[in-house]
Coordinates of C-alpha atoms in Angstrom, one line a residue:
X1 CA 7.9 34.1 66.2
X2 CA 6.5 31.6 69.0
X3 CA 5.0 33.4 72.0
X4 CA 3.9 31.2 75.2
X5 CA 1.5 33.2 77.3
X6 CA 0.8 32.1 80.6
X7 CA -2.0 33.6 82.9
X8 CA -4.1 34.6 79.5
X9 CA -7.8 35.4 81.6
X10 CA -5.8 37.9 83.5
X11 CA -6.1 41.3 83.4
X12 CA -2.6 42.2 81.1
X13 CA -2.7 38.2 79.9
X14 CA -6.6 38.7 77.9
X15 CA -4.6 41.9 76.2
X16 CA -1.7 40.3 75.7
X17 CA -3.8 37.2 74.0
X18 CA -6.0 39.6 71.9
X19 CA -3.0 41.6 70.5
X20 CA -0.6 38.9 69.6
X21 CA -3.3 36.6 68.4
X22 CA -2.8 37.8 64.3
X23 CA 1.0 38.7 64.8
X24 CA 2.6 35.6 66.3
X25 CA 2.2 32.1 67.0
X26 CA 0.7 32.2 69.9
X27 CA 0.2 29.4 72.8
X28 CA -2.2 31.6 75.4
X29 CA -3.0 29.5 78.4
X30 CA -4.7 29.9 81.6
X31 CA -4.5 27.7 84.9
X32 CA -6.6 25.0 83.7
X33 CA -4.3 24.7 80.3
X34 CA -0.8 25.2 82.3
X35 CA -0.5 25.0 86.2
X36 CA 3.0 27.0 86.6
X37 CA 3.2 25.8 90.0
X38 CA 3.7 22.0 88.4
X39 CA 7.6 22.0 87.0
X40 CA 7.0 19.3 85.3
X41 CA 3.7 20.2 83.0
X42 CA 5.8 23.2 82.3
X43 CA 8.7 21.7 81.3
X44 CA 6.8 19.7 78.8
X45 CA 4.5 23.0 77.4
X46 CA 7.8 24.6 76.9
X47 CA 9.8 21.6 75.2
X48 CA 6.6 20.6 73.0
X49 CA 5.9 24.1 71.9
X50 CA 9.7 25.4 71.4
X51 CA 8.8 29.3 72.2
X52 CA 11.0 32.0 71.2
X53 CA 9.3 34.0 73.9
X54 CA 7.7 33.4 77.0
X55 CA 5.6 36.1 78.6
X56 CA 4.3 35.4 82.6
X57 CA 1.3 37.0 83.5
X58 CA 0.3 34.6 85.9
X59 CA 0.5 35.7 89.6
X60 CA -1.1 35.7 93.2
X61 CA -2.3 39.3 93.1
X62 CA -4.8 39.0 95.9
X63 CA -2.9 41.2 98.0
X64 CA -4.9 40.4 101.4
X65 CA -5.5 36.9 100.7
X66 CA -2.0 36.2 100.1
X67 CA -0.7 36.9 104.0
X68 CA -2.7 34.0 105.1
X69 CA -2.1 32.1 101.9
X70 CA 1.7 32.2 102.3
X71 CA 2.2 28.8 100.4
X72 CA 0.2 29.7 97.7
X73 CA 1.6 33.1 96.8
X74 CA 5.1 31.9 97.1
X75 CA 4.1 28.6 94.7
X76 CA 2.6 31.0 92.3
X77 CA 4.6 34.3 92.4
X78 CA 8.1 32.2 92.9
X79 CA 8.3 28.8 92.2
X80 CA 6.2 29.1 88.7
X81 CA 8.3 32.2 87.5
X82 CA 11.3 29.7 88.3
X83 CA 10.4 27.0 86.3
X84 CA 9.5 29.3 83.0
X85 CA 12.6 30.7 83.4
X86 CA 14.9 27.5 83.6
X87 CA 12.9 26.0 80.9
X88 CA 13.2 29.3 78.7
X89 CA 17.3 29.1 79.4
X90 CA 17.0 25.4 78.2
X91 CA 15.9 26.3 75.0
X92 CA 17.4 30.0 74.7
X93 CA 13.9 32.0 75.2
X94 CA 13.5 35.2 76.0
X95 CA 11.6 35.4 79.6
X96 CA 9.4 37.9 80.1
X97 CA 7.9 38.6 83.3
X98 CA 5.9 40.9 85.3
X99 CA 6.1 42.1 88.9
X100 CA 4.8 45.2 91.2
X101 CA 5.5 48.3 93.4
X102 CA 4.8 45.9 96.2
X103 CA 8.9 45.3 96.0
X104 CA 9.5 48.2 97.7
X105 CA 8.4 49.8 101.2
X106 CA 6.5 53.1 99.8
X107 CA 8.4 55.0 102.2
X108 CA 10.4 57.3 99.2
X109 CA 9.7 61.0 98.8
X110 CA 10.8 60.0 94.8
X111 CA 9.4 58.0 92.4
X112 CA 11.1 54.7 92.9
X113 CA 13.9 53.5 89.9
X114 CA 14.9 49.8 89.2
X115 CA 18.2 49.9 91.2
X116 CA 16.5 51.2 94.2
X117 CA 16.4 49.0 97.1
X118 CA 13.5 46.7 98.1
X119 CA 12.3 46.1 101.5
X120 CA 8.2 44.4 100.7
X121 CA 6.3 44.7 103.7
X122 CA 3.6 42.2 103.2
X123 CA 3.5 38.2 101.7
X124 CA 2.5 39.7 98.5
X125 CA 5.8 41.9 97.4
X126 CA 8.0 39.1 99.4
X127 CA 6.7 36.6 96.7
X128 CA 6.9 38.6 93.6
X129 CA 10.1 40.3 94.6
X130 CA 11.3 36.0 95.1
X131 CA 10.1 35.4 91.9
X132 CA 12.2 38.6 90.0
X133 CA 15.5 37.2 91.8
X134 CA 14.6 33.6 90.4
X135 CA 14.1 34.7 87.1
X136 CA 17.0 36.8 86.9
X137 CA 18.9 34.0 88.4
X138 CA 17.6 31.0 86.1
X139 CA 17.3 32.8 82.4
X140 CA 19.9 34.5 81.5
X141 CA 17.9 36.7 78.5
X142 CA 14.9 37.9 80.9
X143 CA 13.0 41.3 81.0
X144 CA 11.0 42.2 84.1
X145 CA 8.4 44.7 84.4
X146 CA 7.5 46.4 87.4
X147 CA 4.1 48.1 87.5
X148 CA 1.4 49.5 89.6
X149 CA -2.3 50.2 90.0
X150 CA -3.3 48.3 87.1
X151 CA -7.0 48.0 85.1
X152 CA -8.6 47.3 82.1
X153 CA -11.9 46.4 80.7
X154 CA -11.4 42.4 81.7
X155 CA -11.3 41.4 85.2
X156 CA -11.5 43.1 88.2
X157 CA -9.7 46.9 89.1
X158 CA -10.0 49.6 91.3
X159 CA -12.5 51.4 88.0
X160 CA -15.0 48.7 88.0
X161 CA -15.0 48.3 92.0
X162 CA -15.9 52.2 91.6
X163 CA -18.2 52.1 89.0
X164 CA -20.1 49.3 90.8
X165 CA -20.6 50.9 94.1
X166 CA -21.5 54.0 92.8
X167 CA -24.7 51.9 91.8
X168 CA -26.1 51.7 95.6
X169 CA -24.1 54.3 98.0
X170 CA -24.4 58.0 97.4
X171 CA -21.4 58.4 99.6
X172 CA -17.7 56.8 99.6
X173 CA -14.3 57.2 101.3
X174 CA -11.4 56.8 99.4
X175 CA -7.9 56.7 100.8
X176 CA -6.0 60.0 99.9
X177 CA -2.5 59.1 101.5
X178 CA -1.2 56.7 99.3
X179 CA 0.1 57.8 95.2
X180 CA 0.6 55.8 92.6
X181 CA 0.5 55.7 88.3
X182 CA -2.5 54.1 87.3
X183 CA -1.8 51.6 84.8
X184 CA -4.0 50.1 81.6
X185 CA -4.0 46.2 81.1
X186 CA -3.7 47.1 77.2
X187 CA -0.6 49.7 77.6
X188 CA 1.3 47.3 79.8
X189 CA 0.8 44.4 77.2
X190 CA 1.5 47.2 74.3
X191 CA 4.9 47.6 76.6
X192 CA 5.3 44.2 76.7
X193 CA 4.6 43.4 72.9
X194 CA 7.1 46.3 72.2
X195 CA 10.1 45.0 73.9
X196 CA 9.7 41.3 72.2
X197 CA 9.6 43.0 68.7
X198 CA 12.7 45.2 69.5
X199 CA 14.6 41.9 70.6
X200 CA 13.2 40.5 67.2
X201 CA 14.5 42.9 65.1
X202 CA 17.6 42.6 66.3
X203 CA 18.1 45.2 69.6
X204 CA 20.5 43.6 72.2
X205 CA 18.8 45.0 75.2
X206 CA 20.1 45.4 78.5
X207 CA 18.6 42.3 80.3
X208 CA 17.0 43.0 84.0
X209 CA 14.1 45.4 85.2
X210 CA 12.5 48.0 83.8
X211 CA 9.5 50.1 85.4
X212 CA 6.0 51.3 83.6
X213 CA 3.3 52.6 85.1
X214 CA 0.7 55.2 84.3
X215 CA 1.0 59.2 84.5
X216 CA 0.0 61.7 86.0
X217 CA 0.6 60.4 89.5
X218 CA -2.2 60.4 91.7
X219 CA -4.2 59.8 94.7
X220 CA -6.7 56.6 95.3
X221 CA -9.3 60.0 96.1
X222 CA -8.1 61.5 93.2
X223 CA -8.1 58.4 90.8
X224 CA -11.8 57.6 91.7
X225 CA -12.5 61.3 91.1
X226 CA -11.5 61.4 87.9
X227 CA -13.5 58.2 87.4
X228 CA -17.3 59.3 88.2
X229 CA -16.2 62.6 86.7
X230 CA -15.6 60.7 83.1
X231 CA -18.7 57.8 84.2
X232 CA -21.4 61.1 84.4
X233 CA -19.9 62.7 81.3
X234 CA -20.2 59.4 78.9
X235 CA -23.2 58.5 80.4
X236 CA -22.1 55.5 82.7
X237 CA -23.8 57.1 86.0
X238 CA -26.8 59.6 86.2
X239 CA -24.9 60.8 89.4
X240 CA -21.5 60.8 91.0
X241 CA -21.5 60.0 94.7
X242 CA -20.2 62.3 97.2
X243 CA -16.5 61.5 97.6
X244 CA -14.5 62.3 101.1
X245 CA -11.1 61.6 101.3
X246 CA -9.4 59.4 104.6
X247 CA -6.3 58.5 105.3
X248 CA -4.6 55.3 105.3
X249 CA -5.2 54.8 108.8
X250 CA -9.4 55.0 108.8
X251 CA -9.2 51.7 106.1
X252 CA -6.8 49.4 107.6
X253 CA -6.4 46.3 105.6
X254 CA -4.6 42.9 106.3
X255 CA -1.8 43.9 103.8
X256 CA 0.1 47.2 104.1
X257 CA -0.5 49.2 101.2
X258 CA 2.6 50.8 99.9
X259 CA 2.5 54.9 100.6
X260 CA 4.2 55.9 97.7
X261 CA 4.0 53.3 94.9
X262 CA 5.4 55.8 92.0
X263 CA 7.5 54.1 89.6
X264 CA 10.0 56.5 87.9
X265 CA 9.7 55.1 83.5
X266 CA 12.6 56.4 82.4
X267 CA 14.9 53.6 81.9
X268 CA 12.0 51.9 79.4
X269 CA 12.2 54.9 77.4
X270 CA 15.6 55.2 76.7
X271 CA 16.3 51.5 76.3
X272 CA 12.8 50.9 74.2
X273 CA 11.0 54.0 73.4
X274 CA 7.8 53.4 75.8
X275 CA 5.9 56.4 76.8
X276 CA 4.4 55.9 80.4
X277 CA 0.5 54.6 80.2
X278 CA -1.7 57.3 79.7
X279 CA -4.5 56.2 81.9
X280 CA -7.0 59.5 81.6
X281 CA -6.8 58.5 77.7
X282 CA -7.9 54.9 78.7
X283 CA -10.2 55.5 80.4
X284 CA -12.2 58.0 78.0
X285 CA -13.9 54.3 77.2
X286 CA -14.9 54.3 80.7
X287 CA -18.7 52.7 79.3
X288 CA -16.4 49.4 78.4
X289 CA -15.5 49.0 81.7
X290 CA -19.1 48.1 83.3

């Protein structure tokens, strides 16, 4: 089993790296080893290295940034996923890719499922929802995963952010209108890692989108409560800073922020047997997170 990995320093791509590494060949590489903007760099990665699976987890994720950075996002979010895609229908690869809650408007009362409709709001989930239609269009065998709120012990999260201004302010607002499944880096790559062994031993999926994010649902207020509440019990902070609770409207940002970013996991269950993340689990390891 040949695995490509692009994006490999990222959050879900260091996970992905570290838990294939002794069960595949792997070929983890990051911007420096394989620009997926270039077509033809990755038409040569792909044709050199024959994978049987490619796994994208390479994006633009700088939500703000990216509505000034239009070209950028769409080069990395779009055009990249497009060329892994035809080159992974060249050779008759399994494409595996990963996208966001930023696909849809946040307006729902429900937890949003894959045959919803999307309407992004912001450059971001315009990008990444581009690059799901060009994938779905350009490799025939392709899996897409949808997911929200993500962290992990590598790179840079919502629990770190957290964790590191509960070093100097004794006092902090968090947003309490918006919900969403907090998701762990590793659980998403365990997702991942899951569907390309049941296409290896032989399950003829049903090619197209699947959702997986974290449960319970949860407030940004209530996230970052649970946070110091685990950081003072393991020892992480001496204290837990007084939290208050805004809405939306007191912390405007560049980007909209989806309201409602729930992502309804059923579909990945049935198909593959994936439990949602269990993100009060992960982060019981909280002092890994500094």
């Amino acid at each position: 089993m040949r695995i490509l990995i692009t994006g490999c320093n990222g959050q879900v791509g260091h996970c992905l790296t570290e838990r294939l590494k002794n069960k595949a060949n792997v070929l983890a590489l990051d911007y420096e080893g394989l620009d997926i903007t270039n077509q033809q760099a990755v038409i040569k990665t792909v044709t050199d290295f024959k994978p049987n699976y490619i796994i994208n987890a390479a994006a633009h994720t700088a939500v703000d940034r990216a509505e000034q950075e239009v070209e950028l996002s769409n080069a990395i979010n779009c055009a990249g996923p497009q060329y892994l895609a035809v080159a992974a229908q060249e050779i008759n690869a399994v494409m595996l890719h990963i996208s966001t809650d930023y696909v849809f408007d946040g307006e729902s009362k429900q937890p949003y499922v894959e045959t919803d409709i999307t309407a992004p709001q912001g450059v971001y989930g315009q990008t990444k929802l581009a690059g799901e239609l060009a994938v779905a269009q350009c490799c025939d065998k392709h899996l897409i995963l949808r997911t929200a709120w993500v962290f992990g012990e590598h790179g840079n999260n919502f629990v770190k952010t957290m964790l590191r201004l509960a070093q100097t302010r004794d006092h902090l607002s968090i947003v309490n209108d918006q919900f969403g499944g907090p998701t762990h880096a590793g659980d998403i790559a365990e997702a991942l890692i899951t569907m390309v062994e049941s296409v290896e031993q032989g399950l003829q999926p049903e090619w197209g989108i699947y959702h997986f994010t974290g449960m319970p649902y949860v407030s940004w207020y209530e996230f970052a409560a649970k946070i110091f509440e685990l950081a003072v019990k393991k020892g992480v902070l001496e204290n837990q800073p007084q939290l208050g609770s805004i809405p939306t409207s007191d912390y405007p940002t560049p980007a909209k922020r989806p309201a409602n970013s729930r992502l309804d996991c059923g579909k990945i269950g049935r198909q593959f047997g994936i439990e949602p993340s269990d993100w009060m689990a992960a982060l019981e390891n909280i002092q890994s997170y500094k």
